[in-house]
Coordinates of C-alpha atoms and ligand atoms in Angstrom, one line a residue:
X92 CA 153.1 186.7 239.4
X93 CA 151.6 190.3 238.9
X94 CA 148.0 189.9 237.1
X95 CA 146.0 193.1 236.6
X96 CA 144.2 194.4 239.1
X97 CA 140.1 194.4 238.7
X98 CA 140.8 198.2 238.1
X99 CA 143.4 197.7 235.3
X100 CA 141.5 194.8 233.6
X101 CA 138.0 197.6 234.1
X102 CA 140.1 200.4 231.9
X103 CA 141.5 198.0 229.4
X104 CA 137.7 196.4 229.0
X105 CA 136.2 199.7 228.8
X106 CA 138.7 202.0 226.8
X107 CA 140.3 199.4 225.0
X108 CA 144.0 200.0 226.1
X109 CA 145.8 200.0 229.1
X110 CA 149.3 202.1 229.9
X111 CA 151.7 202.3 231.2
X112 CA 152.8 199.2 233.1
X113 CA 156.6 198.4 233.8
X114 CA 157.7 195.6 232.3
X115 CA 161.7 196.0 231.3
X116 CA 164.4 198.0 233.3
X117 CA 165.7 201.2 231.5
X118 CA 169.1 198.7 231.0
X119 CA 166.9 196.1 229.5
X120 CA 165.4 198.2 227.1
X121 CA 168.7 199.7 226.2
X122 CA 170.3 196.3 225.6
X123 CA 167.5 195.3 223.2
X124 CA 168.0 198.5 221.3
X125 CA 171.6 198.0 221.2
X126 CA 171.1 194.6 219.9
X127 CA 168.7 195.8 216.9
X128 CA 171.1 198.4 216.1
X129 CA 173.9 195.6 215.8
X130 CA 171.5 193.7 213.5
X131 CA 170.9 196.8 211.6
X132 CA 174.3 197.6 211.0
X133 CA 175.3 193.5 210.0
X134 CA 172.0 193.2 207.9
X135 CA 171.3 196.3 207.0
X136 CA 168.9 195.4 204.4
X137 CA 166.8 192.5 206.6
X138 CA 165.8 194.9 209.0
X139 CA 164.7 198.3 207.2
X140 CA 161.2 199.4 206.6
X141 CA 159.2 196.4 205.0
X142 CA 162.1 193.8 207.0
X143 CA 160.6 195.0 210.7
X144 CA 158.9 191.6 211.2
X145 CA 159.6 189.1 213.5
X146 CA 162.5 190.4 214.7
X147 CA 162.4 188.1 217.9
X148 CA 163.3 185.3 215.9
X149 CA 167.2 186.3 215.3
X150 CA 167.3 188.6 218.5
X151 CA 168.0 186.6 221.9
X152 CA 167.5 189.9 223.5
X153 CA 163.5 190.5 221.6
X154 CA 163.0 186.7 222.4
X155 CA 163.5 187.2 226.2
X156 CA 161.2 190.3 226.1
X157 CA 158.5 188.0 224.0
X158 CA 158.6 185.8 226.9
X159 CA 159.1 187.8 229.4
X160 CA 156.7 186.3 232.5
X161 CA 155.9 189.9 233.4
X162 CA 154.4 190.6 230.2
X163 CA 152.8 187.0 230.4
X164 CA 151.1 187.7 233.5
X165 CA 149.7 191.0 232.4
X166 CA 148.2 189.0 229.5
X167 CA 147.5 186.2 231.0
X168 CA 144.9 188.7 232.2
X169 CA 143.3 189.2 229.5
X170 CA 143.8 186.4 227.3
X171 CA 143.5 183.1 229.6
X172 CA 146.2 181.2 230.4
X173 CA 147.4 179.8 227.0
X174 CA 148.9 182.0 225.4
X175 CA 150.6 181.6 221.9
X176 CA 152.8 184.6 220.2
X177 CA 152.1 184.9 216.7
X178 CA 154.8 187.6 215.5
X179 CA 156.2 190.7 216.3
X180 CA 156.8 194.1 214.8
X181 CA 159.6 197.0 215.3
X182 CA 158.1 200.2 214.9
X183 CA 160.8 202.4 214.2
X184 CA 161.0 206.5 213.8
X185 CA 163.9 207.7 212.8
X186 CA 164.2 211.4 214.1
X187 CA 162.7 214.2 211.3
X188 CA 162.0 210.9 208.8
X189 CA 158.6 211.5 207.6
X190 CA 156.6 208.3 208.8
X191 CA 153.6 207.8 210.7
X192 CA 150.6 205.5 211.6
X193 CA 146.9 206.1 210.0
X194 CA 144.5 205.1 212.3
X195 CA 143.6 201.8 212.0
X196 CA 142.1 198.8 214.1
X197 CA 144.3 196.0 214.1
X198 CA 141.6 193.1 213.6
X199 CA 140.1 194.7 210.2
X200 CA 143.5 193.0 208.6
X201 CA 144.9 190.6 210.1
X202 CA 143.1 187.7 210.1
X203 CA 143.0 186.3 213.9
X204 CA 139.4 185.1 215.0
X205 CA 137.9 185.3 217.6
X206 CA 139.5 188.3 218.9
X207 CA 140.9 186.8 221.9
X208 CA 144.2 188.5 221.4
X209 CA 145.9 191.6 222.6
X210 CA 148.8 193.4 221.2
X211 CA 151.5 194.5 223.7
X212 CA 153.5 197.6 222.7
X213 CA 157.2 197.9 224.3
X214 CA 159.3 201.2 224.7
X215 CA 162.4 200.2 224.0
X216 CA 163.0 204.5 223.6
X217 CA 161.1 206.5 225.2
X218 CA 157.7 207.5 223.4
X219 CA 155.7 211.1 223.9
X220 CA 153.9 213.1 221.6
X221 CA 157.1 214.8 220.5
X222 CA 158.3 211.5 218.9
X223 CA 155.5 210.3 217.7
X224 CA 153.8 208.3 220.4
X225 CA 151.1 205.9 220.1
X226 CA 147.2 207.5 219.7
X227 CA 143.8 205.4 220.9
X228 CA 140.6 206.6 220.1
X229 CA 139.1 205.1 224.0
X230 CA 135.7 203.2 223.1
X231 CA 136.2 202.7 219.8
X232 CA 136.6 198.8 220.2
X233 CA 133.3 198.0 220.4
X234 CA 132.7 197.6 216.5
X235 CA 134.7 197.0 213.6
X236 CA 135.0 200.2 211.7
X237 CA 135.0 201.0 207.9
X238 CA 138.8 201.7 206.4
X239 CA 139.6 203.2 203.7
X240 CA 143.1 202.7 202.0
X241 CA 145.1 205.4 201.6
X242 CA 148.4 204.6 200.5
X243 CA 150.9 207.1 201.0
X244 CA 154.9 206.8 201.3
X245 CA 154.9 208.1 204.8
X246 CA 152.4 205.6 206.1
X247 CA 154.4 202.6 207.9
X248 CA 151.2 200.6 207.3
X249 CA 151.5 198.4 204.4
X250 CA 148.4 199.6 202.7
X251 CA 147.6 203.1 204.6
X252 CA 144.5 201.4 206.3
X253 CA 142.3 204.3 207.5
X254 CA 139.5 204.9 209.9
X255 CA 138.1 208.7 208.4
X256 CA 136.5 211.1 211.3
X257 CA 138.2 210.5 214.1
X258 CA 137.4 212.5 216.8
X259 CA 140.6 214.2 217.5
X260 CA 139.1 215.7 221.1
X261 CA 138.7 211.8 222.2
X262 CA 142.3 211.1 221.6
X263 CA 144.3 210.2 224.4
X264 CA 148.0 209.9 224.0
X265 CA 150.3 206.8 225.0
X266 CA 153.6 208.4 226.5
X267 CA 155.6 205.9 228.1
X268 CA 158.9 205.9 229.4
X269 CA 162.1 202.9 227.9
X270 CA 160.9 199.8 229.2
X271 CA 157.1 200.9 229.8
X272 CA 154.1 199.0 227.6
X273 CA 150.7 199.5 226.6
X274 CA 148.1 197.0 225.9
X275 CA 145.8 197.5 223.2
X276 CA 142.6 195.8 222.3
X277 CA 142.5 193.7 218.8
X278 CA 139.6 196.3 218.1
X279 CA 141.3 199.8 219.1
X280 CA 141.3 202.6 216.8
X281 CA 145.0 204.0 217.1
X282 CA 147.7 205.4 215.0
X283 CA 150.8 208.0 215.3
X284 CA 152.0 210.9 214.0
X285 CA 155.6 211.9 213.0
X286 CA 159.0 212.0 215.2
X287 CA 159.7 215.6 215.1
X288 CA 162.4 214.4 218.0
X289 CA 166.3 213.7 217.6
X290 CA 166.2 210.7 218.9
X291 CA 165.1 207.1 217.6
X292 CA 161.2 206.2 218.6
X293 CA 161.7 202.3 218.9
X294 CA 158.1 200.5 219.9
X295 CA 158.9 196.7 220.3
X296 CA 155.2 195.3 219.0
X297 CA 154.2 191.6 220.0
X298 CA 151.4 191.3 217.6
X299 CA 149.9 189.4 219.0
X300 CA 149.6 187.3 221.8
X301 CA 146.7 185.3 221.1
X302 CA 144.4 182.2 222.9
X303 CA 145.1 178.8 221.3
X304 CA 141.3 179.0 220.3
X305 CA 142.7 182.0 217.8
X306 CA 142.7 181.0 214.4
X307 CA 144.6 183.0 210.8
X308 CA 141.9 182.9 208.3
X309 CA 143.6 185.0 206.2
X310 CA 146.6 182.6 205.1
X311 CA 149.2 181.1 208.3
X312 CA 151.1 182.3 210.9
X313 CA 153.8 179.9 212.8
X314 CA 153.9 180.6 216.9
X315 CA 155.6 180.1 219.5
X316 CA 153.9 178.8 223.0
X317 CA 154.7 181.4 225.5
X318 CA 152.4 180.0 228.5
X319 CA 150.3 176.9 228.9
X320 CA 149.2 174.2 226.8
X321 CA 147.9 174.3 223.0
X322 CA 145.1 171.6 223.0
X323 CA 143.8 173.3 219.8
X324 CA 146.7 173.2 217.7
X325 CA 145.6 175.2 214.6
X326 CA 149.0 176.7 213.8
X327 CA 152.7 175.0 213.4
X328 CA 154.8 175.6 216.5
X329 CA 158.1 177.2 216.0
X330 CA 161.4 177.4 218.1
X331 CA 163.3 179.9 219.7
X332 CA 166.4 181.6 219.0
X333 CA 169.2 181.2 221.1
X334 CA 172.1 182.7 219.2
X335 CA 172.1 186.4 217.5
X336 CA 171.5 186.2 213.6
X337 CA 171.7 182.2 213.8
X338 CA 171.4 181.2 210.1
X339 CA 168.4 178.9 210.5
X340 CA 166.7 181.3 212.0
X341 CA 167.4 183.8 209.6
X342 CA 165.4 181.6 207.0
X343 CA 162.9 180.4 209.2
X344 CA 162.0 184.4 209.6
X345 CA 162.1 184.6 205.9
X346 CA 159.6 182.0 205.9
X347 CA 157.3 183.5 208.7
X348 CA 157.7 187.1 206.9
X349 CA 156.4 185.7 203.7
X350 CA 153.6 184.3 205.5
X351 CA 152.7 187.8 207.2
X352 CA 153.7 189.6 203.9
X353 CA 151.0 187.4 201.9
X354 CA 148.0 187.8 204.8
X355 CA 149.4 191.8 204.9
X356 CA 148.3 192.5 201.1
X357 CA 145.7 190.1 200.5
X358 CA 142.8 192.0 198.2
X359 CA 145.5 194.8 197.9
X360 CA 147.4 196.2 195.0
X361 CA 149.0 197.9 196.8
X362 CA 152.7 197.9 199.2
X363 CA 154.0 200.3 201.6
X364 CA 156.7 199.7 204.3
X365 CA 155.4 197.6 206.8
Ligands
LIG649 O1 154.2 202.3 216.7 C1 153.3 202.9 216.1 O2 153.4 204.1 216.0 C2 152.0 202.2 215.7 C3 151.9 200.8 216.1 C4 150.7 200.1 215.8 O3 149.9 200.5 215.0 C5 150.4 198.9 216.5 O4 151.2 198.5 217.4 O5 149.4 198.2 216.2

């Protein structure tokens, strides 16, 4: 078992993100982006842009990260120690393809309450400024912050969710090497800019882990228990995959995708990628 350590838990509770920790060997992380790119070449239109959800569900190789009792520990930290994983996200940058992240703080859409939840953020590639790494604005997760919505092609958020006036001078970049994560707070304002690399920027997202207390008001989310028991049982329990691009699980991510799709663009006219 390797929980944080007072000083790791102090950073993530006072700037709202904590990186990097080791979690995956560089092999591990290769493996994982080898299986994605085997799903992307088999089903190449379940897995582009707006398909990026729940990939974990087809993916033996995303599963065993989801659960992986390193990652648990770490979160365990933060989160108690049932812990329930709601869905995941690939965050892909394809090199010079014109796509980045607004900043945004997670909670304003998603619909999990209270915000005992943390979102873990896996380099399956490495990740540094030239690629487009991950952004946090440290502090800013002490309040929810107005958005507006800014929808623009190159945004991989689905409605170009915006926090305006960000103080670029506060930023602190997320560079972690394959196999690295960061932890960010459900409150965070973060984003990322464009992969100006020639190389693939792959973040694995679990998004999120989340307390059994942790409700979807927004519409439902299916889960999987990762740790512990669920005495509170607000959400139906899925299975996991065993076998790559196993049919029922293909629909059963269907399924969980239209559920995420539908909390995603609630109130909005309006769809981007992801
Ligand atoms: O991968 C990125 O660049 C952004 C990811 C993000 O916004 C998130 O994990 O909440």
């Amino acid at each position: 078992m390797t929980y944080l350590t007072s000083n790791q838990l102090k950073q993530y509770n006072e700037k709202g993100y904590l990186a990097p920790i080791n979690v995956l060997s560089k092999k591990e992380a290769l493996a994982a982006r080898e299986e994605i790119e085997k799903i992307e070449k088999e089903m190449p239109n379940e897995i582009d842009k707006s398909g990026r959800y729940n990939v974990h569900l087809i993916s033996p190789k995303l599963d065993s990260i989801v659960h992986n009792s390193k990652i648990l520990d770490v979160v365990e930290s933060i989160i108690g120690k049932n812990i329930l994983v709601c869905s995941s996200t690939l965050f892909i940058k394809d090199p010079n393809e014109y796509g980045y992240v607004s900043y945004h703080q997670d909670a304003k859409y998603i619909g999990l309450e209270p915000h005992n939840w943390v979102t873990a953020w896996v380099a399956l590639t490495d990740s540094y400024e030239k690629n487009g790494c991950m952004k946090m604005w440290p502090k800013s997760h002490l309040e929810i912050k107005d958005h507006n919505e800014k929808f623009d092609k190159g945004n991989l958020l689905t409605r170009g969710q915006t926090v305006e006036n960000v103080p670029e001078d506060e930023i602190e970049l997320v560079e972690l090497e394959a196999g690295q994560m960061s932890l960010h707070h459900p409150r965070i304002v973060h984003g990322s800019g464009v992969n100006k690399s020639n190389d693939r920027r792959i973040g694995f997202v679990i998004q999120s882990y989340i307390g059994t207390n942790v409700k979807q008001i927004l519409g439902k989310n299916s889960v999987q228990l990762a740790r512990g028991v669920d005495r509170f049982n607000y959400h139906e329990t899925i299975s996991r995959t065993k076998n790559l691009m196993d049919k029922e699980n293909i629909a059963l991510r269907n399924r969980e995708n239209t559920y995420l799709q539908e909390i995603f663009y609630k109130g909005s006219e309006q769809k981007g990628s992801y």
